[in-house]
CSV table of C-alpha atoms and ligand atoms in Angstrom, one decimal:
chain,number,residue,atom,x,y,z
A,1,MET,CA,-11.8,-25.9,-3.6
A,2,THR,CA,-12.2,-26.6,0.1
A,3,SER,CA,-15.5,-28.3,1.2
A,4,ALA,CA,-18.7,-25.8,0.9
A,5,PRO,CA,-20.9,-24.7,2.0
A,6,TYR,CA,-19.9,-23.6,5.1
A,7,LEU,CA,-21.3,-21.1,8.1
A,8,PRO,CA,-19.2,-20.3,11.0
A,9,ALA,CA,-20.1,-22.6,13.9
A,10,ALA,CA,-20.3,-19.9,16.4
A,11,ARG,CA,-22.9,-17.9,14.5
A,12,ALA,CA,-24.8,-20.8,13.0
A,13,ASP,CA,-27.9,-19.4,14.8
A,14,GLY,CA,-27.6,-16.3,13.0
A,15,SER,CA,-27.6,-14.4,16.1
A,16,ALA,CA,-27.1,-10.5,16.1
A,17,THR,CA,-27.4,-7.6,18.0
A,18,GLY,CA,-30.7,-6.4,17.1
A,19,PRO,CA,-32.8,-3.2,17.3
A,20,GLY,CA,-33.0,-1.8,20.8
A,21,ALA,CA,-29.7,-3.5,21.8
A,22,ALA,CA,-27.5,-0.7,21.6
A,23,PRO,CA,-25.5,-0.6,24.7
A,24,ALA,CA,-25.6,2.6,26.8
A,25,ASP,CA,-21.9,3.1,26.8
A,26,ARG,CA,-22.1,4.8,23.5
A,27,PRO,CA,-22.0,8.4,24.1
A,28,TYR,CA,-22.8,9.6,20.4
A,29,LEU,CA,-25.9,9.5,17.9
A,30,LEU,CA,-25.8,8.7,14.2
A,31,ARG,CA,-27.5,11.6,12.1
A,32,CYS,CA,-29.2,11.2,8.9
A,33,PRO,CA,-27.9,14.3,6.9
A,34,VAL,CA,-31.2,14.3,5.1
A,35,CYS,CA,-34.2,14.2,7.5
A,36,HIS,CA,-32.1,15.0,10.6
A,37,GLU,CA,-33.2,11.8,12.2
A,38,SER,CA,-31.2,10.4,15.1
A,39,TYR,CA,-30.2,7.0,16.3
A,40,GLN,CA,-28.7,5.3,18.8
A,41,ASP,CA,-25.7,3.2,17.6
A,42,ASP,CA,-26.1,-0.7,17.6
A,43,GLY,CA,-22.9,-1.0,16.0
A,44,LEU,CA,-23.9,-2.1,12.7
A,45,ARG,CA,-26.5,0.6,11.2
A,46,LEU,CA,-25.6,1.6,7.7
A,47,ASP,CA,-28.5,3.8,6.6
A,48,CYS,CA,-31.5,5.9,7.7
A,49,ALA,CA,-34.7,4.2,8.0
A,50,GLY,CA,-36.4,7.1,6.1
A,51,THR,CA,-37.6,7.0,2.9
A,52,HIS,CA,-35.9,9.6,1.1
A,53,ARG,CA,-33.0,10.3,-1.3
A,54,PRO,CA,-29.6,8.7,-0.2
A,55,GLY,CA,-27.4,10.4,2.3
A,56,LEU,CA,-24.3,9.2,4.6
A,57,LEU,CA,-25.2,8.8,8.1
A,58,SER,CA,-22.3,10.5,10.2
A,59,THR,CA,-21.7,10.2,13.9
A,60,GLU,CA,-22.4,13.1,16.4
A,61,TYR,CA,-20.3,13.4,19.2
A,62,ALA,CA,-20.6,14.8,22.6
A,63,ARG,CA,-17.2,15.0,23.4
A,64,ASP,CA,-14.3,17.6,22.6
A,65,PHE,CA,-11.2,16.9,20.7
A,66,ALA,CA,-9.3,15.3,23.5
A,67,PRO,CA,-6.5,13.1,22.3
A,68,GLY,CA,-5.7,10.4,24.6
A,69,PRO,CA,-2.4,8.6,25.2
A,70,GLY,CA,-0.2,6.4,22.8
A,71,SER,CA,-0.1,7.2,19.2
A,72,GLY,CA,-2.4,4.7,17.5
A,73,PRO,CA,-5.9,5.4,16.2
A,74,PHE,CA,-7.6,5.0,19.6
A,75,ARG,CA,-5.9,8.0,20.8
A,76,TYR,CA,-8.6,9.7,18.9
A,77,ALA,CA,-11.3,7.9,20.6
A,78,CYS,CA,-13.2,10.9,21.3
A,79,TRP,CA,-14.4,10.6,17.8
A,80,LEU,CA,-14.4,7.3,17.3
A,81,PRO,CA,-17.6,5.1,17.3
A,82,ASN,CA,-17.8,2.9,20.5
A,83,ALA,CA,-14.6,3.7,22.0
A,84,ALA,CA,-15.7,1.6,25.1
A,85,ARG,CA,-14.4,-1.2,23.0
A,86,ALA,CA,-11.4,0.4,21.7
A,87,LEU,CA,-8.7,-1.8,21.0
A,88,PRO,CA,-5.6,-1.9,22.7
A,89,GLY,CA,-2.9,-0.2,20.7
A,90,GLY,CA,-3.7,-0.2,17.1
A,91,ALA,CA,-1.3,1.1,14.5
A,92,ILE,CA,-1.3,4.4,12.5
A,93,GLY,CA,0.8,6.0,9.9
A,94,ALA,CA,2.9,9.2,10.3
A,95,THR,CA,3.1,12.6,9.5
A,96,TYR,CA,6.3,14.3,8.3
A,97,ARG,CA,7.6,17.4,6.6
A,98,ALA,CA,8.9,16.5,3.4
A,99,GLU,CA,11.4,19.1,2.5
A,100,ARG,CA,13.5,17.1,-0.5
A,101,LEU,CA,10.0,16.4,-2.2
A,102,GLY,CA,8.6,20.0,-1.7
A,103,ARG,CA,11.7,21.5,-3.2
A,104,GLU,CA,11.3,19.0,-6.2
A,105,LEU,CA,7.7,20.2,-6.3
A,106,GLY,CA,8.5,24.0,-5.7
A,107,LEU,CA,6.3,23.8,-2.5
A,108,ASN,CA,7.7,25.5,0.7
A,109,GLU,CA,5.8,23.5,3.1
A,110,LEU,CA,4.8,20.2,1.9
A,111,TRP,CA,3.6,17.5,4.5
A,112,VAL,CA,3.3,13.7,3.9
A,113,ALA,CA,0.8,11.9,5.8
A,114,PHE,CA,1.9,8.3,5.2
A,115,SER,CA,-0.1,5.7,6.0
A,116,GLY,CA,2.0,2.5,5.4
A,117,HIS,CA,4.7,0.8,6.6
A,118,TRP,CA,8.1,3.0,7.3
A,119,PRO,CA,9.2,2.2,10.9
A,120,GLU,CA,11.8,4.8,10.8
A,121,ARG,CA,9.2,7.6,10.4
A,122,GLY,CA,7.1,5.9,13.0
A,123,ALA,CA,4.5,4.6,10.3
A,124,ALA,CA,3.1,1.1,11.6
A,125,LEU,CA,0.5,0.0,9.1
A,126,ASP,CA,1.9,-3.4,8.4
A,127,THR,CA,-0.4,-4.3,5.2
A,128,GLY,CA,1.0,-1.3,3.9
A,129,SER,CA,-2.3,0.8,3.4
A,130,PHE,CA,-4.6,3.3,5.0
A,131,LYS,CA,-7.4,0.9,4.9
A,132,GLU,CA,-6.0,-0.5,8.2
A,133,LEU,CA,-7.2,2.5,9.9
A,134,GLU,CA,-10.9,1.7,8.8
A,135,THR,CA,-10.8,-2.0,9.7
A,136,GLN,CA,-9.6,-1.2,13.3
A,137,ALA,CA,-12.5,1.4,13.8
A,138,VAL,CA,-15.0,-0.9,12.0
A,139,LEU,CA,-14.2,-3.9,14.4
A,140,ALA,CA,-14.3,-1.6,17.6
A,141,ARG,CA,-17.7,-0.2,16.5
A,142,LEU,CA,-19.2,-4.0,16.2
A,143,PRO,CA,-21.5,-4.9,19.2
A,144,GLN,CA,-20.8,-8.0,21.5
A,145,ARG,CA,-22.1,-10.7,19.3
A,146,PRO,CA,-21.7,-9.4,15.9
A,147,PRO,CA,-23.3,-11.4,12.6
A,148,VAL,CA,-20.6,-12.5,10.3
A,149,LEU,CA,-19.0,-9.3,8.7
A,150,VAL,CA,-19.2,-9.5,4.7
A,151,VAL,CA,-16.6,-7.5,2.9
A,152,ALA,CA,-15.9,-7.1,-0.6
A,153,SER,CA,-12.5,-5.9,-1.6
A,154,ALA,CA,-10.2,-5.0,-4.7
A,155,GLY,CA,-7.3,-6.0,-2.2
A,156,ASN,CA,-5.9,-3.4,0.1
A,157,THR,CA,-9.2,-3.5,2.6
A,158,ALA,CA,-9.3,-7.3,2.1
A,159,ALA,CA,-5.8,-7.3,3.4
A,160,ALA,CA,-6.4,-5.0,6.4
A,161,PHE,CA,-9.5,-7.1,7.1
A,162,LEU,CA,-7.9,-10.2,7.0
A,163,ARG,CA,-5.1,-9.1,9.7
A,164,ALA,CA,-7.4,-7.4,11.8
A,165,CYS,CA,-10.4,-10.1,12.2
A,166,SER,CA,-7.5,-12.7,12.2
A,167,ARG,CA,-6.2,-10.9,15.5
A,168,GLN,CA,-9.4,-9.8,17.0
A,169,ARG,CA,-11.3,-13.3,16.4
A,170,VAL,CA,-13.9,-11.6,14.4
A,171,ASP,CA,-15.9,-13.9,11.7
A,172,CYS,CA,-15.9,-12.6,8.4
A,173,VAL,CA,-16.1,-13.3,5.1
A,174,LEU,CA,-14.0,-11.6,2.5
A,175,VAL,CA,-14.7,-11.7,-1.5
A,176,VAL,CA,-11.9,-10.8,-3.8
A,177,PRO,CA,-11.2,-10.8,-7.3
A,178,ASP,CA,-8.7,-13.6,-8.2
A,179,GLU,CA,-6.2,-11.3,-9.5
A,180,ALA,CA,-6.3,-9.6,-5.7
A,181,LEU,CA,-4.9,-12.7,-4.1
A,182,PRO,CA,-1.1,-11.6,-4.4
A,183,ALA,CA,-1.9,-8.5,-2.5
A,184,LEU,CA,-3.3,-10.4,0.4
A,185,ALA,CA,0.3,-12.1,1.0
A,186,VAL,CA,1.1,-9.0,3.4
A,187,ALA,CA,-1.6,-9.5,5.8
A,188,GLY,CA,0.2,-12.4,7.7
A,189,GLU,CA,-1.4,-15.7,8.9
A,190,ARG,CA,-5.2,-16.1,8.6
A,191,ALA,CA,-7.2,-17.4,11.4
A,192,ASP,CA,-10.2,-19.9,10.9
A,193,CYS,CA,-12.8,-17.1,11.5
A,194,VAL,CA,-11.8,-15.5,8.6
A,195,ARG,CA,-13.2,-16.9,5.4
A,196,LEU,CA,-11.8,-16.3,2.0
A,197,VAL,CA,-13.7,-16.4,-1.5
A,198,THR,CA,-12.3,-15.5,-4.8
A,199,VAL,CA,-14.4,-14.6,-7.8
A,200,ALA,CA,-13.2,-15.0,-11.3
A,201,GLY,CA,-13.8,-11.3,-12.7
A,202,ASP,CA,-13.4,-8.0,-11.2
A,203,TYR,CA,-14.1,-5.9,-8.1
A,204,THR,CA,-17.6,-5.1,-9.3
A,205,ASP,CA,-18.3,-9.1,-9.5
A,206,ALA,CA,-16.8,-9.7,-6.0
A,207,ILE,CA,-19.0,-6.6,-4.7
A,208,GLU,CA,-22.0,-8.4,-6.2
A,209,LEU,CA,-21.4,-11.6,-4.6
A,210,ALA,CA,-20.7,-10.1,-1.4
A,211,ASP,CA,-23.9,-8.3,-1.4
A,212,ALA,CA,-25.7,-11.7,-2.2
A,213,ILE,CA,-24.1,-13.2,0.8
A,214,ALA,CA,-24.8,-10.2,3.2
A,215,ALA,CA,-28.5,-10.8,2.4
A,216,ARG,CA,-28.5,-14.2,4.2
A,217,PRO,CA,-29.5,-14.3,8.0
A,218,GLY,CA,-26.8,-14.3,10.0
A,219,PHE,CA,-24.3,-12.0,7.8
A,220,GLN,CA,-24.1,-8.5,7.6
A,221,ALA,CA,-22.6,-6.2,5.0
A,222,GLU,CA,-19.6,-4.2,6.3
A,223,GLY,CA,-21.1,-1.5,4.5
A,224,GLY,CA,-17.8,0.2,3.0
A,225,THR,CA,-18.5,4.3,2.8
A,226,ARG,CA,-21.9,3.9,4.4
A,227,ASN,CA,-20.2,2.6,7.8
A,228,VAL,CA,-19.8,5.4,9.8
A,229,ALA,CA,-16.9,3.6,11.5
A,230,ARG,CA,-15.0,3.4,8.5
A,231,ARG,CA,-15.0,7.0,7.6
A,232,ASP,CA,-14.0,8.2,11.4
A,233,GLY,CA,-11.2,5.4,11.5
A,234,LEU,CA,-10.1,6.9,8.0
A,235,GLY,CA,-10.5,10.3,9.4
A,236,THR,CA,-7.6,9.8,12.3
A,237,ALA,CA,-5.3,10.3,9.6
A,238,LEU,CA,-6.4,14.1,9.1
A,239,LEU,CA,-6.6,14.4,13.1
A,240,ALA,CA,-2.8,12.8,13.5
A,241,ALA,CA,-1.5,15.2,10.7
A,242,ALA,CA,-3.3,18.4,12.1
A,243,GLU,CA,-1.8,17.3,15.3
A,244,THR,CA,1.4,17.2,13.9
A,245,ILE,CA,1.5,20.4,11.9
A,246,GLY,CA,-0.1,22.3,14.6
A,247,ARG,CA,-3.1,23.6,12.4
A,248,LEU,CA,-5.2,22.7,9.5
A,249,PRO,CA,-3.1,22.7,6.2
A,250,ASP,CA,-4.4,24.8,3.3
A,251,HIS,CA,-4.9,21.9,0.8
A,252,TYR,CA,-5.4,18.4,1.2
A,253,VAL,CA,-4.3,15.9,-1.7
A,254,GLN,CA,-5.4,12.4,-2.1
A,255,ALA,CA,-6.4,9.6,-4.9
A,256,VAL,CA,-9.9,8.4,-4.5
A,257,GLY,CA,-11.6,5.2,-5.6
A,258,SER,CA,-14.8,5.6,-3.5
A,259,GLY,CA,-13.9,8.8,-1.9
A,260,ALA,CA,-14.3,7.5,1.6
A,261,GLY,CA,-10.8,8.7,2.9
A,262,ALA,CA,-11.4,12.3,1.4
A,263,ILE,CA,-15.1,12.4,2.8
A,264,ALA,CA,-13.4,11.5,5.9
A,265,ALA,CA,-10.7,13.8,5.9
A,266,HIS,CA,-13.2,16.5,5.1
A,267,GLN,CA,-15.3,15.8,8.1
A,268,ALA,CA,-12.3,15.7,10.5
A,269,ALA,CA,-11.4,18.8,9.4
A,270,ARG,CA,-15.0,20.4,10.1
A,271,ARG,CA,-14.9,19.0,13.2
A,272,LEU,CA,-11.7,20.4,14.2
A,273,LEU,CA,-12.5,23.8,13.0
A,274,ALA,CA,-15.9,23.7,14.9
A,275,ALA,CA,-13.5,22.6,18.2
A,276,GLY,CA,-11.6,25.7,17.7
A,277,PHE,CA,-8.5,24.1,16.1
A,278,PRO,CA,-6.3,26.3,14.1
A,279,ALA,CA,-7.5,27.1,10.7
A,280,ALA,CA,-5.9,26.7,7.7
A,281,HIS,CA,-3.3,29.5,7.2
A,282,ARG,CA,-4.5,31.2,3.9
A,283,PRO,CA,-8.3,30.5,4.3
A,284,ASP,CA,-10.4,31.6,1.0
A,285,ALA,CA,-13.7,33.0,1.0
A,286,VAL,CA,-15.0,29.5,-0.3
A,287,SER,CA,-13.4,27.2,2.2
A,288,GLY,CA,-13.6,29.4,5.3
A,289,GLY,CA,-10.6,27.6,6.9
A,290,LEU,CA,-11.2,24.2,5.7
A,291,PRO,CA,-8.5,22.5,3.7
A,292,ARG,CA,-9.4,22.6,0.1
A,293,LEU,CA,-9.6,19.0,-1.5
A,294,THR,CA,-7.6,18.1,-4.4
A,295,LEU,CA,-8.9,14.4,-5.4
A,296,CYS,CA,-7.1,12.6,-7.7
A,297,GLN,CA,-8.2,9.7,-10.3
A,298,ASN,CA,-6.3,7.4,-12.4
A,299,ALA,CA,-7.2,8.1,-16.4
A,300,PRO,CA,-8.6,6.2,-18.5
A,301,PHE,CA,-11.1,5.2,-15.5
A,302,ALA,CA,-12.0,8.6,-13.8
A,303,PRO,CA,-15.6,8.7,-13.5
A,304,MET,CA,-15.9,11.3,-10.9
A,305,VAL,CA,-13.7,13.8,-12.7
A,306,ARG,CA,-15.7,13.8,-15.4
A,307,ALA,CA,-18.9,14.0,-13.4
A,308,TRP,CA,-17.3,17.1,-11.7
A,309,GLN,CA,-16.1,18.8,-14.8
A,310,ASP,CA,-19.0,18.1,-17.0
A,311,GLY,CA,-21.4,19.3,-13.9
A,312,LEU,CA,-23.4,15.9,-13.9
A,313,ALA,CA,-25.6,14.7,-11.0
A,314,GLU,CA,-23.9,11.4,-11.1
A,315,PRO,CA,-20.8,9.8,-12.5
A,316,VAL,CA,-21.9,8.0,-15.8
A,317,ILE,CA,-20.5,4.6,-15.7
A,318,GLY,CA,-21.3,1.8,-18.2
A,319,SER,CA,-20.8,-1.8,-17.6
A,320,GLY,CA,-19.9,-3.0,-21.0
A,321,PRO,CA,-16.6,-4.4,-22.3
A,322,GLU,CA,-15.1,-0.9,-23.0
A,323,VAL,CA,-15.4,-0.1,-19.1
A,324,ARG,CA,-13.8,-3.4,-18.2
A,325,ALA,CA,-11.0,-2.6,-20.6
A,326,ALA,CA,-10.7,0.9,-18.8
A,327,VAL,CA,-10.6,-0.6,-15.5
A,328,ALA,CA,-8.1,-3.2,-16.7
A,329,ALA,CA,-5.8,-0.4,-18.0
A,330,VAL,CA,-5.7,1.8,-15.1
A,331,HIS,CA,-2.1,1.9,-12.9
A,332,ALA,CA,-4.1,1.8,-9.5
A,333,ARG,CA,-6.6,-0.6,-9.7
A,334,GLU,CA,-7.8,0.5,-6.0
A,335,LEU,CA,-9.5,3.5,-8.0
A,336,THR,CA,-11.6,1.7,-9.9
A,337,THR,CA,-14.9,1.6,-7.8
A,338,ARG,CA,-17.5,1.8,-9.8
A,339,LYS,CA,-20.3,3.1,-7.6
A,340,PRO,CA,-18.7,6.0,-5.7
A,341,PRO,CA,-20.8,8.0,-3.1
A,342,TYR,CA,-20.6,11.0,-5.5
A,343,ALA,CA,-23.9,12.5,-5.3
A,344,VAL,CA,-25.3,11.2,-2.1
A,345,VAL,CA,-25.9,14.0,0.7
A,346,GLY,CA,-22.7,14.1,2.9
A,347,GLY,CA,-20.8,12.4,-0.5
A,348,VAL,CA,-17.9,13.4,-2.4
A,349,ARG,CA,-19.2,16.2,-4.4
A,350,GLU,CA,-20.7,18.1,-1.1
A,351,SER,CA,-17.2,17.9,0.5
A,352,LEU,CA,-15.5,19.1,-2.6
A,353,VAL,CA,-18.1,22.1,-2.8
A,354,GLU,CA,-17.7,23.1,0.8
A,355,SER,CA,-14.1,22.8,0.6
A,356,GLY,CA,-13.5,24.8,-2.5
A,357,GLY,CA,-11.9,21.4,-3.8
A,358,GLU,CA,-11.6,20.1,-7.3
A,359,LEU,CA,-10.9,16.7,-9.1
A,360,ARG,CA,-7.9,15.7,-11.1
A,361,ALA,CA,-7.3,12.8,-13.6
A,362,VAL,CA,-3.7,11.8,-14.1
A,363,ASP,CA,-2.5,9.2,-16.7
A,364,ASN,CA,-0.6,6.1,-15.9
A,365,ALA,CA,2.6,7.7,-17.1
A,366,GLU,CA,2.4,10.7,-14.8
A,367,ALA,CA,1.3,8.4,-12.1
A,368,ALA,CA,4.4,6.1,-12.7
A,369,ALA,CA,6.8,9.1,-12.8
A,370,ALA,CA,5.4,10.4,-9.5
A,371,GLY,CA,6.1,6.8,-7.8
A,372,ALA,CA,9.6,7.2,-8.9
A,373,LEU,CA,10.0,10.6,-8.0
A,374,PHE,CA,9.1,9.9,-4.3
A,375,ALA,CA,11.3,6.9,-4.1
A,376,ALA,CA,14.2,8.9,-5.4
A,377,THR,CA,13.4,11.8,-3.0
A,378,GLU,CA,12.3,10.4,0.1
A,379,GLY,CA,13.4,6.6,0.0
A,380,ASN,CA,10.3,4.6,0.3
A,381,ASP,CA,8.0,2.9,-2.4
A,382,ILE,CA,4.4,3.9,-2.5
A,383,GLU,CA,1.2,2.4,-3.9
A,384,PRO,CA,-0.1,2.9,-7.4
A,385,ALA,CA,-2.9,5.0,-5.7
A,386,ALA,CA,-0.6,7.0,-3.6
A,387,ALA,CA,1.7,7.9,-6.9
A,388,VAL,CA,-1.5,9.1,-8.4
A,389,ALA,CA,-2.4,11.7,-5.7
A,390,LEU,CA,1.4,12.9,-5.9
A,391,ALA,CA,0.8,13.3,-9.7
A,392,GLY,CA,-2.3,15.1,-9.2
A,393,LEU,CA,-0.4,17.5,-6.7
A,394,ARG,CA,2.2,18.1,-9.3
A,395,GLN,CA,-0.4,19.3,-11.8
A,396,ALA,CA,-2.3,21.1,-9.4
A,397,VAL,CA,1.0,23.0,-8.6
A,398,ALA,CA,1.8,23.6,-12.3
A,399,ALA,CA,-1.5,24.8,-13.0
A,400,GLY,CA,-0.8,27.4,-10.3
A,401,ARG,CA,-4.0,26.1,-8.3
A,402,ILE,CA,-1.6,25.2,-5.0
A,403,ARG,CA,1.0,28.0,-4.6
A,404,PRO,CA,4.4,27.5,-3.2
A,405,GLU,CA,3.7,29.2,0.1
A,406,GLU,CA,0.8,27.4,1.1
A,407,THR,CA,0.7,24.3,3.4
A,408,VAL,CA,-0.1,21.0,1.7
A,409,LEU,CA,-0.9,17.8,3.1
A,410,LEU,CA,-0.4,14.9,0.7
A,411,HIS,CA,-1.9,11.8,1.9
A,412,VAL,CA,0.2,9.0,0.8
A,413,THR,CA,-2.7,6.2,1.3
A,414,GLY,CA,-0.5,3.2,0.9
A,415,GLY,CA,3.4,2.6,0.8
A,416,GLY,CA,6.3,0.6,2.3
A,417,ARG,CA,5.1,-2.7,1.1
A,418,ALA,CA,8.4,-3.5,-0.9
A,419,ARG,CA,10.5,-2.6,1.7
A,420,ARG,CA,8.3,-4.8,4.2
A,421,ALA,CA,8.4,-7.8,1.8
A,422,ALA,CA,12.0,-7.3,1.4
A,423,ALA,CA,12.1,-8.1,5.4
A,424,HIS,CA,9.1,-10.4,5.6
A,425,PRO,CA,8.7,-12.4,2.4
A,426,PRO,CA,5.1,-12.9,2.2
A,427,ALA,CA,3.7,-16.3,1.7
A,428,ALA,CA,1.2,-17.6,-0.7
A,429,VAL,CA,-2.6,-17.1,-0.2
A,430,HIS,CA,-5.0,-19.9,-0.8
A,431,PRO,CA,-8.6,-19.2,-0.7
A,432,ASP,CA,-11.3,-21.4,0.8
A,433,LEU,CA,-13.4,-21.2,-2.2
A,434,ARG,CA,-12.9,-20.3,-5.8
A,435,ILE,CA,-16.2,-19.2,-7.4
A,436,PRO,CA,-15.6,-20.2,-11.1
A,437,PRO,CA,-16.9,-17.7,-14.1
A,438,GLY,CA,-20.0,-17.7,-15.1
A,439,LEU,CA,-21.5,-18.9,-12.0
A,440,GLY,CA,-24.5,-16.3,-10.8
A,441,ALA,CA,-24.1,-14.3,-7.6
A,442,GLU,CA,-27.1,-16.0,-6.1
A,443,ALA,CA,-25.9,-19.7,-6.9
A,444,ALA,CA,-22.4,-18.6,-5.6
A,445,ALA,CA,-23.9,-17.2,-2.3
A,446,TYR,CA,-25.4,-20.4,-1.8
A,447,LEU,CA,-22.2,-22.4,-2.2
A,448,VAL,CA,-20.4,-20.0,0.3
A,449,THR,CA,-23.6,-20.0,3.0
A,450,GLY,CA,-25.4,-23.0,2.2
A,451,ALA,CA,-28.6,-20.9,2.3
B,501,LIG,ZN1,-33.1,10.0,6.9
């Protein structure tokens, strides 16, 4: 354990850009989907100030769909918050037609959006996951003198923030479970502005500590799905794929933990459709030309699938040892979010209903088989969550839900990590602070912040 407490010196005064400090060069509004209140963006706002049921703020752009030069996410600066601060370059994945995999599945037109590392295909996300798309957009959205960003992660998000914040010199605290440390090795060198804290426990313990830290003066929760930049950043994967395909796909398939990526894809598709972009080839009466979402979770922990199938208002997720055991048993740990934005206005359920979509659960054996199939037919490794998505696609085809002639976009949300590790052997990652078991979140937050 290194010396603690600490507070990054640059922000020891707790300075932040407060209300009314929104720069005039942000040509978009934040809109509440519940009360329809709008806000100038200060780069930090996560929620509507109104007292009503929860809803996800969304960005409202005056600009048309006008991709810029280059191939990174800021090619879509037209639909990203605070394009004025768009970072140079930036990395994005690649979309290609997967003919061999399509033949294996019985699909004539299968496209893969590969959000990972695959240089030969042009996919340049070096931490191997789509989380890099959201981090780049989140950092671009920040005001000029941001508070210290606090991020809880099960692994991939922390790796993406570690890399991006180190490169952009943005102060942040990353909180991850001990077991997630190896996943950070892909992120490369960590700058001093990035503090790393591990907790003995799982993702939920990391979230509790991050919440307690973010409540301190001078710190700010990154916000997860509530952060409009996260969703719009993730949405660039759909925008890029649609540009490559030339129209919206009939089906969009992705694995979901929080579902932020799926909400983002749906929103991006809605925007494209409204902007006159060619609709899905075989629109049905429900979706009206929007891609139908097929979202996949990993049994035995698939709370949104159960909520969807049983018509529940909210997923029912306990907190006892049986839940921890279920979480520990899943193949794709990234998908074990316990508070997914399912029922909130603008959330997962609404996206499914609007698109005529569905949720599917796949078990560990199906996921492992799907991962092996991808490696054998396409020649690259994919993350467990992406294998869950491919297994769900297989199920949907077998069930006749997705037909052979339809255009399918499979979002491989992570991959190429083993391939990259072979070329760049990852180095061990050491946290600044390890929170021992049994220490409450408040006490641990004091250790981290000294306040
Ligand atoms: Zn509101």
